[in-house]
């Protein structure tokens, strides 16, 4: 089972559009969980009405990106998720994304986390991110493929990267379980 975690904070319209795209996924075994960080824009009601099958965790306040997503990760682990997919609420996913992630995970079982190729919303052929590379000489990260038109050849293979964007992260739940730190 794949748990898809979508963090929301006052992003009703974006989240509804994201959930519409998630409904079109061509994969049989996933559960969607929206983690709401204390929205005051009627997000929770709108999501419940439009997507009653989606589980919603209401944090009651804005816990930020990391702690908000950690609440979803805790839920996924408690439900024995095999994989976890963290997805930004302003993202639209390709129907094949889960199949691609599962294929990559099977072909590269030593990899810890997989990231997605990300496009500009208004220019869906133009790449915003195809992985990140650390530039030692200037001590910063560079977006691979940034601002290039996707020709379906140059950026279509799985490659080792220095970082993956938190917009779309896919990993085995065991990665979290092996590296879990308990708060005191």
Short mmCIF file of C-alpha atoms in Angstrom, two decimals:
data_model
loop_
_atom_site.label_atom_id
_atom_site.label_comp_id
_atom_site.label_asym_id
_atom_site.label_seq_id
_atom_site.Cartn_x
_atom_site.Cartn_y
_atom_site.Cartn_z
CA UNK A 1 0.00 0.00 0.00
CA UNK A 2 1.21 3.46 -0.90
CA UNK A 3 0.20 6.35 1.34
CA UNK A 4 0.00 9.67 -0.51
CA UNK A 5 0.44 12.53 1.95
CA UNK A 6 -0.70 16.00 0.96
CA UNK A 7 -0.05 18.87 3.35
CA UNK A 8 -2.53 21.74 3.24
CA UNK A 9 -2.58 25.14 4.87
CA UNK A 10 -5.20 27.53 3.49
CA UNK A 11 -4.73 26.10 0.01
CA UNK A 12 -8.25 24.92 -0.71
CA UNK A 13 -8.28 25.51 -4.47
CA UNK A 14 -4.79 24.07 -5.04
CA UNK A 15 -5.52 21.05 -2.86
CA UNK A 16 -8.80 20.30 -4.63
CA UNK A 17 -7.05 20.46 -8.01
CA UNK A 18 -4.24 18.23 -6.71
CA UNK A 19 -6.75 15.69 -5.41
CA UNK A 20 -8.53 15.68 -8.79
CA UNK A 21 -5.26 14.67 -10.45
CA UNK A 22 -4.56 12.05 -7.77
CA UNK A 23 -7.95 10.45 -8.49
CA UNK A 24 -6.72 9.74 -12.03
CA UNK A 25 -3.72 7.68 -10.88
CA UNK A 26 -3.32 4.40 -12.71
CA UNK A 27 -2.36 2.36 -9.67
CA UNK A 28 -4.62 0.04 -7.69
CA UNK A 29 -3.40 0.27 -4.11
CA UNK A 30 -3.04 3.68 -2.50
CA UNK A 31 -4.56 5.73 0.28
CA UNK A 32 -4.70 9.52 0.24
CA UNK A 33 -4.25 11.47 3.47
CA UNK A 34 -4.53 15.24 3.61
CA UNK A 35 -2.80 16.77 6.61
CA UNK A 36 -4.38 20.12 7.36
CA UNK A 37 -2.24 22.62 9.26
CA UNK A 38 -5.03 24.66 10.81
CA UNK A 39 -6.58 26.14 7.68
CA UNK A 40 -9.18 28.88 8.08
CA UNK A 41 -10.27 28.95 4.41
CA UNK A 42 -12.86 26.16 4.65
CA UNK A 43 -10.39 23.67 3.12
CA UNK A 44 -11.38 20.76 5.34
CA UNK A 45 -15.10 21.06 4.58
CA UNK A 46 -14.48 21.45 0.84
CA UNK A 47 -12.17 18.42 0.76
CA UNK A 48 -14.60 16.30 2.78
CA UNK A 49 -17.48 17.23 0.44
CA UNK A 50 -15.56 16.71 -2.82
CA UNK A 51 -13.44 13.72 -1.77
CA UNK A 52 -15.17 11.82 1.05
CA UNK A 53 -12.79 8.86 0.61
CA UNK A 54 -9.79 11.01 1.56
CA UNK A 55 -8.66 10.79 5.16
CA UNK A 56 -8.00 14.17 6.77
CA UNK A 57 -5.72 14.75 9.73
CA UNK A 58 -6.53 18.10 11.32
CA UNK A 59 -3.58 19.50 13.23
CA UNK A 60 -5.48 22.52 14.50
CA UNK A 61 -2.56 24.85 13.90
CA UNK A 62 0.22 25.39 11.39
CA UNK A 63 2.97 22.94 12.30
CA UNK A 64 5.07 23.81 9.24
CA UNK A 65 6.20 21.58 6.41
CA UNK A 66 8.31 19.08 8.35
CA UNK A 67 6.16 18.50 11.41
CA UNK A 68 2.95 18.59 9.38
CA UNK A 69 4.25 15.90 7.04
CA UNK A 70 5.62 13.94 10.00
CA UNK A 71 2.04 13.60 11.29
CA UNK A 72 1.11 12.00 7.98
CA UNK A 73 4.19 9.77 8.00
CA UNK A 74 3.30 8.58 11.52
CA UNK A 75 -0.18 7.70 10.28
CA UNK A 76 1.17 5.84 7.24
CA UNK A 77 3.59 3.81 9.37
CA UNK A 78 0.85 2.99 11.89
CA UNK A 79 -1.24 1.67 8.99
CA UNK A 80 1.66 -0.51 7.75
CA UNK A 81 2.32 1.47 4.57
CA UNK A 82 4.91 -0.08 2.30
CA UNK A 83 5.63 3.21 0.50
CA UNK A 84 5.05 6.86 1.25
CA UNK A 85 4.61 9.61 -1.33
CA UNK A 86 4.81 13.17 -0.01
CA UNK A 87 3.15 15.49 -2.49
CA UNK A 88 2.78 19.27 -2.35
CA UNK A 89 -0.81 20.43 -2.51
CA UNK A 90 -0.05 22.70 -5.48
CA UNK A 91 1.18 19.81 -7.63
CA UNK A 92 -0.65 18.02 -10.42
CA UNK A 93 0.49 14.44 -10.95
CA UNK A 94 0.80 12.32 -14.06
CA UNK A 95 -1.47 9.24 -13.89
CA UNK A 96 1.62 6.97 -14.21
CA UNK A 97 3.70 8.52 -11.43
CA UNK A 98 3.16 5.73 -8.91
CA UNK A 99 3.96 3.05 -11.48
CA UNK A 100 7.16 4.91 -12.36
CA UNK A 101 8.17 5.24 -8.72
CA UNK A 102 7.47 1.56 -8.00
CA UNK A 103 9.46 0.54 -11.08
CA UNK A 104 12.40 2.73 -10.02
CA UNK A 105 12.24 1.40 -6.47
CA UNK A 106 12.35 -2.21 -7.72
CA UNK A 107 15.21 -1.50 -10.13
CA UNK A 108 17.21 0.47 -7.55
CA UNK A 109 16.41 -1.11 -4.18
CA UNK A 110 19.46 0.54 -2.55
CA UNK A 111 18.06 4.03 -3.19
CA UNK A 112 16.50 5.73 -0.21
CA UNK A 113 14.31 8.43 -1.72
CA UNK A 114 13.07 9.12 -5.22
CA UNK A 115 12.11 12.55 -6.52
CA UNK A 116 9.91 13.48 -9.41
CA UNK A 117 10.57 15.55 -12.48
CA UNK A 118 8.70 18.80 -11.88
CA UNK A 119 7.34 21.13 -14.52
CA UNK A 120 6.07 24.68 -14.47
CA UNK A 121 2.31 24.75 -13.95
CA UNK A 122 1.64 27.13 -16.84
CA UNK A 123 4.23 25.52 -19.13
CA UNK A 124 3.87 21.76 -18.68
CA UNK A 125 6.71 20.98 -21.14
CA UNK A 126 9.24 23.21 -19.35
CA UNK A 127 11.23 21.58 -16.54
CA UNK A 128 11.54 23.34 -13.21
CA UNK A 129 13.38 20.49 -11.48
CA UNK A 130 14.85 17.15 -12.57
CA UNK A 131 17.04 16.60 -9.53
CA UNK A 132 19.48 18.68 -7.57
CA UNK A 133 23.26 18.90 -7.67
CA UNK A 134 25.53 20.38 -5.01
CA UNK A 135 27.97 22.97 -6.32
CA UNK A 136 30.94 22.94 -3.92
CA UNK A 137 32.68 25.93 -5.45
CA UNK A 138 29.74 28.24 -4.64
CA UNK A 139 28.18 26.22 -1.78
CA UNK A 140 24.70 25.96 -3.29
CA UNK A 141 22.36 23.54 -5.00
CA UNK A 142 21.52 23.70 -8.69
CA UNK A 143 18.30 22.45 -10.25
CA UNK A 144 19.13 19.95 -12.97
CA UNK A 145 17.18 20.49 -16.18
CA UNK A 146 16.04 23.92 -14.98
CA UNK A 147 14.06 25.86 -17.56
CA UNK A 148 14.67 23.32 -20.33
CA UNK A 149 11.95 22.07 -22.64
CA UNK A 150 11.43 18.36 -21.98
CA UNK A 151 12.22 16.49 -25.19
CA UNK A 152 11.40 13.13 -23.51
CA UNK A 153 15.00 11.93 -23.93
CA UNK A 154 17.44 14.00 -21.85
CA UNK A 155 15.67 13.82 -18.50
CA UNK A 156 13.83 10.49 -18.69
CA UNK A 157 16.19 8.15 -16.87
CA UNK A 158 16.66 7.46 -13.19
CA UNK A 159 19.86 9.08 -11.97
CA UNK A 160 21.66 9.66 -8.72
CA UNK A 161 21.13 13.18 -7.44
CA UNK A 162 22.37 15.15 -4.45
CA UNK A 163 18.90 16.14 -3.32
CA UNK A 164 15.26 15.69 -4.23
CA UNK A 165 12.70 18.47 -4.00
CA UNK A 166 10.16 18.15 -1.19
CA UNK A 167 7.40 18.83 -3.71
CA UNK A 168 7.23 15.13 -4.61
CA UNK A 169 9.19 12.58 -2.53
CA UNK A 170 8.69 8.82 -2.75
CA UNK A 171 10.30 6.31 -0.40
CA UNK A 172 9.86 2.96 1.29
CA UNK A 173 8.33 3.30 4.75
CA UNK A 174 11.21 1.21 6.07
CA UNK A 175 13.59 4.10 5.27
CA UNK A 176 11.81 6.14 7.93
CA UNK A 177 11.51 3.25 10.34
CA UNK A 178 15.25 2.47 10.14
CA UNK A 179 16.19 6.10 10.71
CA UNK A 180 13.50 7.05 13.21
CA UNK A 181 14.52 9.26 16.10
CA UNK A 182 12.35 9.16 19.18
CA UNK A 183 11.54 12.47 20.86
CA UNK A 184 12.15 12.62 24.56
#
